[in-house]
Amino acid sequence: MAQTRRTVAAASVALVALALTACTGDDRSDPSGAPRASAPADLATGQVAPDGATTDVVTGLEAPWSVVRTGDGADALVSLRDSAKVLELSAGGDTRTVGTVPGVRHGGEGGLLGLALHDDDLFVYSTGEDGNRIERYDLRGSTGSYTLGDATTLIDDLPANTFHDGGRIAFGPDGMLYASVGDAGASEDAQDQDSLAGKILRLTPDGDVPDDNPFPDSPVWSLGHRNVQGLGWSADGTMFASEFGQDRRDELNVIEPGSNYGWPEVEGTGGEDQGFVDPVQQWATDDASPSGLAVVGDTVFIANLQGRVLRGVPVDDPGSAEEYFAGEYGRIRTVLAGPDDTLWFVTNNTDGRGDPGAGDDRIVQVPLTTGS
């Protein structure tokens, strides 16, 4: 399918770098087939861009939310928001149910949301009866036969609502687990350091608070967020986050520990005089609703729901962007590095807010090339 791309004009904003602590080790799969924490594309450096024909990796998904690859190939795990099922996707495009996360309460934007892999464990962000929570499951078996084993709750009673649930989880280059928690409709709580609403959290893989978090004995890494749904890191450790605004501006932010991003006092730029960190790029809400985010090479790719577009942002020029597939696939929920120098993106037209077409929802694959 032909792709559409155009340069997006944006205010020039200086990039604020965040140097995270060194990696704690390589989580790549071992010869036994154990899953690894992430599966980056082979294009490790330089700007990359979609270039070539798209193909469907899988079709017929119902409200997919998060996808994590389990190795170097096309095998992956997929979360289905409304049914609370975790699916295993094979390289041939077949799916099987790994398990259903118990106690998930679906309603509006809540349900089974983010997934992350670390060592032999699957980390899951979901909405329960008493709020949002993050659990760690033993991922048993191997490719083609994974099952969910015992669960350990790392943190629970997180603010929840039928909207603004956050839900993205990811392991950073420091080996720590990062999680976005929405304001759950109580916007004033985003400015309350003692509330976990409207925050990005940082935890150890066991759910403890790291000693070097910015606030003593607190999992809060940054505050003043409305609804972050995309997290990713560039090769130099810079942390990026995509965030839903309310009526005016959606945001791409560079995240610094202990910093305040202004919500609800400020939406978009204009908060620096008040001690807030301005976004490095912003968009009108009708053009964006940025959800999942992935850094591949030196490009930040951002999936957009209401904007129905995939954006690519240069790491070294985060105030600019290229647009791809505008209007061609409907709502796009998330994006990730695919196998063999490809990019995957996930549509979200069956979530109650889109217009499903034949085969929706789907994971789409497109080749990547260096250069813009």
Coordinates of C-alpha atoms in Angstrom, one line a residue:
M1 CA 0.0 0.0 0.0
A2 CA 1.4 3.4 -0.9
Q3 CA 2.6 5.4 2.0
T4 CA 2.0 9.1 2.7
R5 CA 4.8 11.2 4.2
R6 CA 5.2 14.9 4.7
T7 CA 7.4 17.1 6.9
V8 CA 5.6 18.4 10.0
A9 CA 6.6 22.0 10.9
A10 CA 7.2 22.4 14.6
A11 CA 8.8 24.9 16.9
S12 CA 12.5 24.2 17.5
V13 CA 13.1 23.0 21.0
A14 CA 16.4 22.0 22.5
L15 CA 16.8 18.4 23.4
V16 CA 17.3 17.7 27.1
A17 CA 19.5 14.6 27.5
L18 CA 19.1 12.1 30.3
A19 CA 22.0 9.8 31.0
L20 CA 20.7 6.8 32.7
T21 CA 22.9 4.4 34.7
A22 CA 24.6 1.6 32.8
C23 CA 22.9 -1.5 31.7
T24 CA 22.8 -4.3 34.2
G25 CA 23.3 -7.0 31.5
D26 CA 22.2 -8.5 28.2
D27 CA 18.7 -10.0 28.3
R28 CA 18.9 -11.6 24.9
S29 CA 17.5 -15.1 24.7
D30 CA 19.8 -18.0 25.4
P31 CA 20.1 -21.1 23.1
S32 CA 17.3 -22.8 25.1
G33 CA 14.8 -20.3 23.6
A34 CA 14.1 -18.3 26.8
P35 CA 12.5 -14.9 26.0
R36 CA 14.6 -11.8 26.2
A37 CA 13.6 -8.3 27.4
S38 CA 13.5 -6.7 24.0
A39 CA 14.1 -7.4 20.4
P40 CA 15.7 -4.3 18.8
A41 CA 16.0 -4.0 15.0
D42 CA 19.3 -4.6 13.4
L43 CA 19.5 -1.0 12.3
A44 CA 21.2 0.1 15.4
T45 CA 22.3 3.6 14.5
G46 CA 21.3 6.4 12.2
Q47 CA 18.0 7.8 11.1
V48 CA 15.6 5.1 9.8
A49 CA 12.4 5.3 7.8
P50 CA 9.7 3.0 6.5
D51 CA 10.5 2.2 2.8
G52 CA 8.7 -0.5 0.9
A53 CA 5.5 -2.5 0.7
T54 CA 3.6 -3.3 3.9
T55 CA 2.5 -6.8 4.8
D56 CA 0.1 -8.1 7.5
V57 CA 1.8 -10.1 10.2
V58 CA -1.5 -11.1 11.7
T59 CA -5.2 -10.0 11.3
G60 CA -8.4 -10.5 13.2
L61 CA -7.2 -9.2 16.6
E62 CA -9.8 -7.8 19.1
A63 CA -8.7 -4.6 20.7
P64 CA -4.9 -5.4 20.9
W65 CA -3.0 -3.0 23.1
S66 CA 0.6 -4.2 23.6
V67 CA 3.0 -6.4 21.7
V68 CA 6.4 -7.8 22.8
R69 CA 8.6 -10.0 20.7
T70 CA 10.0 -13.1 22.3
G71 CA 13.1 -13.6 20.2
D72 CA 14.9 -12.6 17.0
G73 CA 12.1 -13.7 14.7
A74 CA 8.5 -12.8 14.4
D75 CA 7.3 -14.7 17.5
A76 CA 5.5 -12.4 19.9
L77 CA 3.1 -12.0 22.8
V78 CA 0.0 -9.7 22.4
S79 CA -2.3 -8.3 25.0
L80 CA -6.1 -8.0 24.2
R81 CA -7.5 -5.2 26.3
D82 CA -11.1 -6.3 26.6
S83 CA -10.9 -10.1 26.9
A84 CA -7.7 -10.0 29.1
K85 CA -6.1 -12.7 27.0
V86 CA -2.4 -13.0 26.2
L87 CA -1.9 -14.4 22.8
E88 CA 1.2 -16.0 21.4
L89 CA 1.9 -15.0 17.8
S90 CA 3.9 -17.5 15.7
A91 CA 6.2 -16.5 12.8
G92 CA 3.6 -17.9 10.4
G93 CA 0.9 -15.5 11.7
D94 CA -1.0 -18.0 13.7
T95 CA -2.2 -17.2 17.3
R96 CA -2.9 -19.3 20.4
T97 CA -4.0 -18.2 23.9
V98 CA -1.2 -18.3 26.4
G99 CA -3.5 -17.5 29.2
T100 CA -6.2 -15.1 30.5
V101 CA -5.0 -12.6 33.2
P102 CA -7.5 -13.2 36.1
G103 CA -9.4 -10.4 37.8
V104 CA -9.2 -7.9 35.0
R105 CA -12.0 -5.4 34.9
H106 CA -12.7 -4.0 31.5
G107 CA -14.5 -0.7 31.1
G108 CA -13.7 2.2 28.7
E109 CA -9.9 2.5 28.4
G110 CA -9.2 0.0 31.2
G111 CA -8.5 -3.7 30.9
L112 CA -5.4 -5.7 30.0
L113 CA -2.9 -3.1 28.9
G114 CA 0.9 -3.1 28.8
L115 CA 3.3 -6.1 28.5
A116 CA 7.0 -6.3 29.1
L117 CA 9.5 -9.2 29.1
H118 CA 12.5 -9.5 31.4
D119 CA 14.5 -12.7 31.8
D120 CA 11.9 -15.5 32.0
D121 CA 9.1 -13.3 33.3
L122 CA 6.2 -11.5 31.7
F123 CA 5.2 -8.2 33.4
V124 CA 1.6 -7.2 32.9
Y125 CA -0.2 -3.9 33.6
S126 CA -4.0 -4.3 34.0
T127 CA -7.1 -2.9 35.6
G128 CA -8.4 -4.9 38.6
E129 CA -11.4 -4.4 40.9
D130 CA -9.4 -2.2 43.2
G131 CA -7.4 -0.2 40.7
N132 CA -4.6 -0.7 38.2
R133 CA -1.8 -3.0 39.1
I134 CA 1.5 -4.5 37.8
E135 CA 2.0 -8.2 38.1
R136 CA 4.9 -10.5 37.2
Y137 CA 4.1 -13.9 35.7
D138 CA 6.4 -16.8 35.3
L139 CA 6.4 -17.4 31.6
R140 CA 6.6 -21.2 31.3
G141 CA 7.4 -23.3 28.3
S142 CA 9.0 -22.2 25.0
T143 CA 8.0 -21.0 21.6
G144 CA 4.7 -22.5 20.6
S145 CA 3.8 -23.7 24.1
Y146 CA 4.1 -20.7 26.4
T147 CA 1.8 -20.7 29.5
L148 CA 1.3 -18.2 32.3
G149 CA 2.7 -19.5 35.6
D150 CA 2.5 -18.1 39.1
A151 CA 1.8 -14.4 39.5
T152 CA 3.5 -11.9 41.9
T153 CA 1.9 -8.5 42.4
L154 CA 4.6 -5.8 42.3
I155 CA 2.3 -2.8 42.9
D156 CA -1.5 -2.4 43.1
D157 CA -4.2 0.1 44.0
L158 CA -2.9 2.4 41.3
P159 CA -5.4 5.1 40.3
A160 CA -7.9 3.8 37.7
N161 CA -11.0 5.0 35.9
T162 CA -12.8 4.3 32.6
F163 CA -10.3 6.7 31.1
H164 CA -6.7 8.0 31.6
D165 CA -5.3 4.7 32.9
G166 CA -1.8 5.0 31.4
G167 CA -0.7 1.4 31.1
R168 CA 2.6 1.4 29.3
I169 CA 5.4 -0.6 31.0
A170 CA 9.0 -1.0 29.7
F171 CA 12.4 -1.9 31.0
G172 CA 15.0 0.9 30.6
P173 CA 18.7 0.5 29.8
D174 CA 19.3 0.5 33.5
G175 CA 17.4 -2.7 34.0
M176 CA 14.6 -1.0 35.9
L177 CA 10.9 -1.2 35.2
Y178 CA 9.1 2.0 34.2
A179 CA 5.4 2.4 34.2
S180 CA 3.0 5.2 33.1
V181 CA 0.0 5.9 35.4
G182 CA -2.7 8.2 34.1
D183 CA -4.4 10.9 36.2
A184 CA -7.6 8.7 36.2
G185 CA -9.7 11.8 35.7
A186 CA -8.4 13.5 38.9
S187 CA -6.1 16.0 37.2
E188 CA -5.1 17.8 40.4
D189 CA -3.5 14.6 41.6
A190 CA -0.9 14.8 38.9
Q191 CA 0.8 17.7 40.9
D192 CA 0.6 15.8 44.2
Q193 CA 3.9 14.1 44.8
D194 CA 2.3 11.7 47.3
S195 CA -0.3 10.5 44.7
L196 CA 0.7 8.0 42.0
A197 CA -1.8 9.5 39.6
G198 CA -0.4 11.3 36.6
K199 CA 3.1 9.9 37.1
I200 CA 5.8 7.8 35.5
L201 CA 7.0 5.2 38.0
R202 CA 10.4 3.4 38.3
L203 CA 10.7 0.1 40.1
T204 CA 13.1 -2.8 40.4
P205 CA 12.0 -6.1 38.7
D206 CA 10.9 -7.2 42.2
G207 CA 8.7 -4.2 42.7
D208 CA 11.0 -2.4 45.1
V209 CA 11.8 1.3 45.0
P210 CA 15.3 1.9 43.7
D211 CA 17.6 3.7 46.1
D212 CA 18.5 6.3 43.4
N213 CA 14.9 7.4 42.6
P214 CA 14.5 11.2 42.8
F215 CA 12.1 11.1 45.8
P216 CA 13.0 9.1 48.9
D217 CA 11.0 5.8 49.3
S218 CA 8.8 6.8 46.3
P219 CA 8.4 5.0 43.0
V220 CA 7.7 8.3 41.3
W221 CA 10.2 9.1 38.6
S222 CA 8.4 12.1 37.1
L223 CA 5.1 13.9 37.7
G224 CA 2.7 16.4 36.1
H225 CA 1.4 14.0 33.4
R226 CA -2.1 13.5 32.1
N227 CA -1.9 10.2 30.3
V228 CA 1.4 8.8 29.1
Q229 CA 1.2 5.8 26.9
G230 CA 4.5 5.6 25.2
L231 CA 8.0 5.0 26.7
G232 CA 11.3 4.5 25.0
W233 CA 15.1 5.2 25.1
S234 CA 17.6 6.3 22.6
A235 CA 21.1 4.8 22.4
D236 CA 22.5 7.6 24.6
G237 CA 20.0 6.9 27.4
T238 CA 17.6 9.7 26.6
M239 CA 14.1 8.8 27.7
F240 CA 11.1 9.8 25.6
A241 CA 7.5 9.7 26.5
S242 CA 4.3 10.4 24.4
E243 CA 1.4 11.9 26.2
F244 CA -2.3 12.7 25.6
G245 CA -3.3 16.3 26.1
Q246 CA -6.9 17.3 26.8
D247 CA -8.3 19.9 24.4
R248 CA -5.3 21.7 22.9
R249 CA -2.0 19.9 22.7
D250 CA -0.6 16.3 22.8
E251 CA 3.1 16.0 23.7
L252 CA 6.4 14.3 23.1
N253 CA 8.6 14.8 26.2
V254 CA 12.1 14.0 27.2
I255 CA 11.9 12.7 30.7
E256 CA 14.2 13.8 33.5
P257 CA 14.1 12.2 37.0
G258 CA 12.2 14.3 39.4
S259 CA 10.9 16.7 36.8
N260 CA 7.4 18.2 36.6
Y261 CA 5.7 18.3 33.2
G262 CA 3.0 20.7 34.2
W263 CA -0.4 19.0 33.9
P264 CA -3.0 20.3 34.7
E265 CA -1.4 23.8 35.1
V266 CA 0.0 23.7 31.6
E267 CA -1.0 21.8 28.5
G268 CA 1.8 21.9 25.9
T269 CA 4.5 24.5 25.9
G270 CA 4.5 27.6 28.1
G271 CA 5.4 26.2 31.5
E272 CA 9.1 26.9 31.8
D273 CA 8.6 30.1 33.8
Q274 CA 6.6 28.1 36.3
G275 CA 9.3 25.5 36.8
F276 CA 7.8 22.9 34.4
V277 CA 9.5 21.1 31.6
D278 CA 8.1 21.9 28.2
P279 CA 7.6 19.2 25.6
V280 CA 10.1 18.9 22.8
Q281 CA 7.2 18.6 20.3
Q282 CA 3.5 19.1 20.5
W283 CA 0.5 18.6 18.2
A284 CA -3.1 19.6 18.1
T285 CA -5.1 16.8 19.7
D286 CA -7.2 16.1 16.6
D287 CA -3.9 15.4 14.7
A288 CA -2.3 13.0 17.3
S289 CA -3.5 11.2 20.4
P290 CA 0.0 9.6 20.6
S291 CA 0.0 6.2 22.2
G292 CA 2.8 3.6 21.9
L293 CA 6.4 4.7 21.1
A294 CA 9.5 2.9 20.0
V295 CA 13.1 4.1 19.4
V296 CA 14.7 2.3 16.4
G297 CA 18.1 3.4 15.5
D298 CA 18.1 7.2 16.0
T299 CA 14.4 7.6 15.2
V300 CA 11.5 7.8 17.6
F301 CA 8.4 6.3 16.1
I302 CA 5.0 7.3 17.6
A303 CA 1.7 5.6 17.0
N304 CA -1.3 8.0 16.8
L305 CA -4.9 7.0 17.4
Q306 CA -7.1 10.0 16.6
G307 CA -4.5 11.3 14.1
R308 CA -4.5 7.9 12.4
V309 CA -0.8 8.3 11.5
L310 CA 2.6 7.0 12.3
R311 CA 5.2 9.6 13.0
G312 CA 9.0 9.4 12.9
V313 CA 11.0 11.9 15.0
P314 CA 14.8 12.3 14.8
V315 CA 16.5 11.8 18.1
D316 CA 18.8 14.7 17.4
D317 CA 16.0 17.0 16.1
P318 CA 13.0 16.1 18.2
G319 CA 11.1 19.3 17.2
S320 CA 10.5 17.9 13.7
A321 CA 8.8 14.8 12.3
E322 CA 7.8 12.8 9.3
E323 CA 4.4 11.3 8.8
Y324 CA 3.7 7.8 7.4
F325 CA 0.5 6.0 6.4
A326 CA -1.7 8.9 7.2
G327 CA -5.3 7.7 7.2
E328 CA -4.5 4.4 5.6
Y329 CA -4.9 2.1 8.5
G330 CA -7.1 4.0 10.9
R331 CA -6.2 4.2 14.6
I332 CA -2.7 3.1 15.4
R333 CA -2.1 1.9 19.0
T334 CA 1.5 1.0 19.3
V335 CA 4.7 0.5 17.3
L336 CA 7.8 -1.7 17.8
A337 CA 11.0 -2.9 16.1
G338 CA 10.3 -5.9 14.0
P339 CA 12.6 -8.7 12.8
D340 CA 15.2 -8.2 10.0
D341 CA 15.2 -4.4 9.8
T342 CA 11.5 -4.0 9.8
L343 CA 9.0 -2.0 11.8
W344 CA 5.7 -3.3 13.2
F345 CA 2.7 -1.2 14.0
V346 CA -0.6 -2.2 15.6
T347 CA -4.0 -0.9 14.6
N348 CA -6.8 -0.3 17.1
N349 CA -10.0 0.0 15.2
T350 CA -12.0 -2.6 17.2
D351 CA -11.6 -0.7 20.5
G352 CA -15.0 0.9 20.3
R353 CA -13.7 4.2 18.9
G354 CA -12.6 3.2 15.4
D355 CA -14.2 2.1 12.2
P356 CA -13.1 -1.6 11.7
G357 CA -12.4 -2.7 8.2
A358 CA -12.0 -6.2 6.9
G359 CA -9.3 -8.0 8.8
D360 CA -9.0 -5.5 11.7
D361 CA -7.3 -5.3 14.0
R362 CA -3.9 -6.2 12.6
I363 CA -0.2 -6.0 13.1
V364 CA 1.5 -4.5 10.0
Q365 CA 5.1 -4.9 9.0
V366 CA 7.1 -2.5 6.8
P367 CA 10.8 -2.6 5.8
L368 CA 13.1 0.1 7.3
T369 CA 15.9 1.9 5.5
T370 CA 18.5 4.3 6.7
G371 CA 18.1 7.9 5.9
S372 CA 15.0 10.2 6.0

